[in-house]
Amino acid sequence: MKTIPLRDLRAAQDPVLGLPPAEVTTPDGPPLDTRGRALHDLRISVTDRCNFRCVYCMPKDVFGRDYPFLPHDALLTFEEITRVARQFVALGVRKIRLTGGEPLLRRNLERLVEMLAGLGDIDLTLTTNGALLARKAPALRDAGLRRVTVSLDALDDATFRAMNDVDFPVARVLEGIDAAAAAGLAPIKINAVVKRGMNDAAIVPLARHFRGSGHIVRFIEYMDVGHTNGWRMDDVVPAAEIVARIGAEFPLEPIEAAYTGEVAERWRYRDGSGEIGVIASVTQAFCRDCTRARLSTDGKIYTCLFGTQGHDLRALLRGGASDTQLAASIAALWRRRGDRYSEIRGANTVRLPKVEMSYIGG
Ligand code: SAM
């Protein structure tokens, strides 16, 4: 470990955690957290705004006309995001996902994609609700985006319109998926959050529709992120039940994870017509393998989706910190990380003042 010169230490000190100088050192090797987990993935929220008001994520009664979304100058600029991302890549990150809010609402996003694609051999991807994808897919691909994940919670138009709560039709999301496939942003992953009584009837139709298409539907257990969605355990459809329901119609068999830390448990159709994934973050917590950090829209790092407090990198960036100081601050934060929220989830943790997913990045 190389120690930073004394004069740089004060600036490099973490403004939130107040890390002691002894911990502010540049890393020789990739940092591991207190549970031995490496830093492999970075999710970047490029906006806290969204054009949908999904009832389980940004309910209208909370995210209404008067909601205090971040002012423009609070957002990291593309240059700032790229500079932070470069430090993460130097520390071992190999996968970057752009998210939000709705990332395609951020103007000239393809410019950011181009800048991040220039950081080297990283798996650069994006999660979107698909509303603007048909228009933007070719430019994103040309800028260097490799793949895309599209959220789609139901094929039944009435159910989907009720869930996004802005009356957005399924057909336009399907057009976006087709445009992304045509642009070469494949294999496309389709994310469906399952909430009991709301869209669990959509599980088998979604599997049936995308079977044989090459796209991979991933069913996500409804989670207690943020504190605006009124989450209850009874609303969760366990991944095992999702697999059983699909398997009853289309026999399935489990397959190996593509890499350590992959969030989805993979299953393939026995007849060779493709695969699905289930993300069992509630019933089978995967904290043990979690290698993800999140950068919020205003430049705070969160080391857990269920974090209550971020680490303010924007203050360092705008305070004139050097790249070495930024990297040291990130590495020190990662080395201190002990998060395992989903493993200890219970009545008390559900009440914690967690940040909203639209802000931290889904
Ligand atoms: N707007 C983009 C989109 O719709 O994909 C990106 C942001 S969104 C927050 C990312 C993903 O988080 C979506 O697939 C969404 O369905 C999922 N999500 C939001 N709230 C959730 C919750 N409470 N439990 C599980 N997944 C959730």
PDB file of C-alpha atoms and ligand atoms in Angstrom, residues 50 56-57 99-103 127-129 149 151 153 191 193 220-225 229 357-358 361-362, ligand 1:
ATOM      1  CA  CYS A  50     -39.041   8.973 -14.376  1.00  0.00           C
ATOM      2  CA  TYR A  56     -44.522  -0.157  -6.299  1.00  0.00           C
ATOM      3  CA  CYS A  57     -41.616   2.227  -7.000  1.00  0.00           C
ATOM      4  CA  THR A  99     -30.070   3.363 -14.476  1.00  0.00           C
ATOM      5  CA  GLY A 100     -32.253   5.807 -12.553  1.00  0.00           C
ATOM      6  CA  GLY A 101     -35.061   7.022 -12.474  1.00  0.00           C
ATOM      7  CA  GLU A 102     -35.456   6.533 -16.187  1.00  0.00           C
ATOM      8  CA  PRO A 103     -31.987   6.877 -17.728  1.00  0.00           C
ATOM      9  CA  THR A 127     -31.851  -0.593 -17.506  1.00  0.00           C
ATOM     10  CA  THR A 128     -34.867   1.196 -18.958  1.00  0.00           C
ATOM     11  CA  ASN A 129     -38.648   1.096 -18.899  1.00  0.00           C
ATOM     12  CA  THR A 149     -32.404  -4.617 -19.792  1.00  0.00           C
ATOM     13  CA  SER A 151     -38.519  -3.596 -17.393  1.00  0.00           C
ATOM     14  CA  ASP A 153     -44.215  -6.275 -15.553  1.00  0.00           C
ATOM     15  CA  ASN A 191     -37.175  -7.561 -15.843  1.00  0.00           C
ATOM     16  CA  VAL A 193     -41.215  -7.399 -10.650  1.00  0.00           C
ATOM     17  CA  ILE A 220     -37.833 -10.227  -9.459  1.00  0.00           C
ATOM     18  CA  GLU A 221     -39.217 -10.708  -5.976  1.00  0.00           C
ATOM     19  CA  TYR A 222     -40.900  -7.517  -4.843  1.00  0.00           C
ATOM     20  CA  MET A 223     -38.524  -5.813  -2.389  1.00  0.00           C
ATOM     21  CA  ASP A 224     -38.786  -3.409   0.537  1.00  0.00           C
ATOM     22  CA  VAL A 225     -36.645  -0.713  -1.070  1.00  0.00           C
ATOM     23  CA  ASN A 229     -44.262   1.546  -1.420  1.00  0.00           C
ATOM     24  CA  MET A 357     -34.710   3.219  -5.618  1.00  0.00           C
ATOM     25  CA  SER A 358     -35.415   5.969  -8.161  1.00  0.00           C
ATOM     26  CA  GLY A 361     -30.578   3.533  -9.058  1.00  0.00           C
ATOM     27  CA  GLY A 362     -32.392   0.231  -9.501  1.00  0.00           C
TER      28      GLY A 362
HETATM   29  N1  SAM B   1     -36.602   3.263 -15.082  1.00  0.00           N
HETATM   30  C1  SAM B   1     -35.774   2.115 -15.321  1.00  0.00           C
HETATM   31  C2  SAM B   1     -36.603   0.870 -15.415  1.00  0.00           C
HETATM   32  O1  SAM B   1     -37.830   0.948 -15.318  1.00  0.00           O
HETATM   33  O2  SAM B   1     -36.044  -0.199 -15.619  1.00  0.00           O
HETATM   34  C3  SAM B   1     -34.639   1.918 -14.332  1.00  0.00           C
HETATM   35  C4  SAM B   1     -34.890   2.165 -12.888  1.00  0.00           C
HETATM   36  S1  SAM B   1     -36.000   1.026 -12.097  1.00  0.00           S
HETATM   37  C5  SAM B   1     -35.935   1.608 -10.434  1.00  0.00           C
HETATM   38  C6  SAM B   1     -35.022  -0.459 -12.118  1.00  0.00           C
HETATM   39  C7  SAM B   1     -35.751  -1.731 -11.792  1.00  0.00           C
HETATM   40  O3  SAM B   1     -36.114  -1.754 -10.429  1.00  0.00           O
HETATM   41  C8  SAM B   1     -37.045  -1.958 -12.565  1.00  0.00           C
HETATM   42  O4  SAM B   1     -36.971  -3.227 -13.192  1.00  0.00           O
HETATM   43  C9  SAM B   1     -38.076  -1.950 -11.489  1.00  0.00           C
HETATM   44  O5  SAM B   1     -39.154  -2.771 -11.804  1.00  0.00           O
HETATM   45  C10 SAM B   1     -37.312  -2.449 -10.294  1.00  0.00           C
HETATM   46  N2  SAM B   1     -37.949  -2.150  -9.015  1.00  0.00           N
HETATM   47  C11 SAM B   1     -38.416  -0.966  -8.584  1.00  0.00           C
HETATM   48  N3  SAM B   1     -38.952  -1.080  -7.349  1.00  0.00           N
HETATM   49  C12 SAM B   1     -38.810  -2.378  -6.985  1.00  0.00           C
HETATM   50  C13 SAM B   1     -39.158  -3.128  -5.828  1.00  0.00           C
HETATM   51  N4  SAM B   1     -39.781  -2.573  -4.795  1.00  0.00           N
HETATM   52  N5  SAM B   1     -38.856  -4.440  -5.793  1.00  0.00           N
HETATM   53  C14 SAM B   1     -38.222  -5.017  -6.850  1.00  0.00           C
HETATM   54  N6  SAM B   1     -37.852  -4.371  -7.958  1.00  0.00           N
HETATM   55  C15 SAM B   1     -38.152  -3.067  -8.046  1.00  0.00           C
END
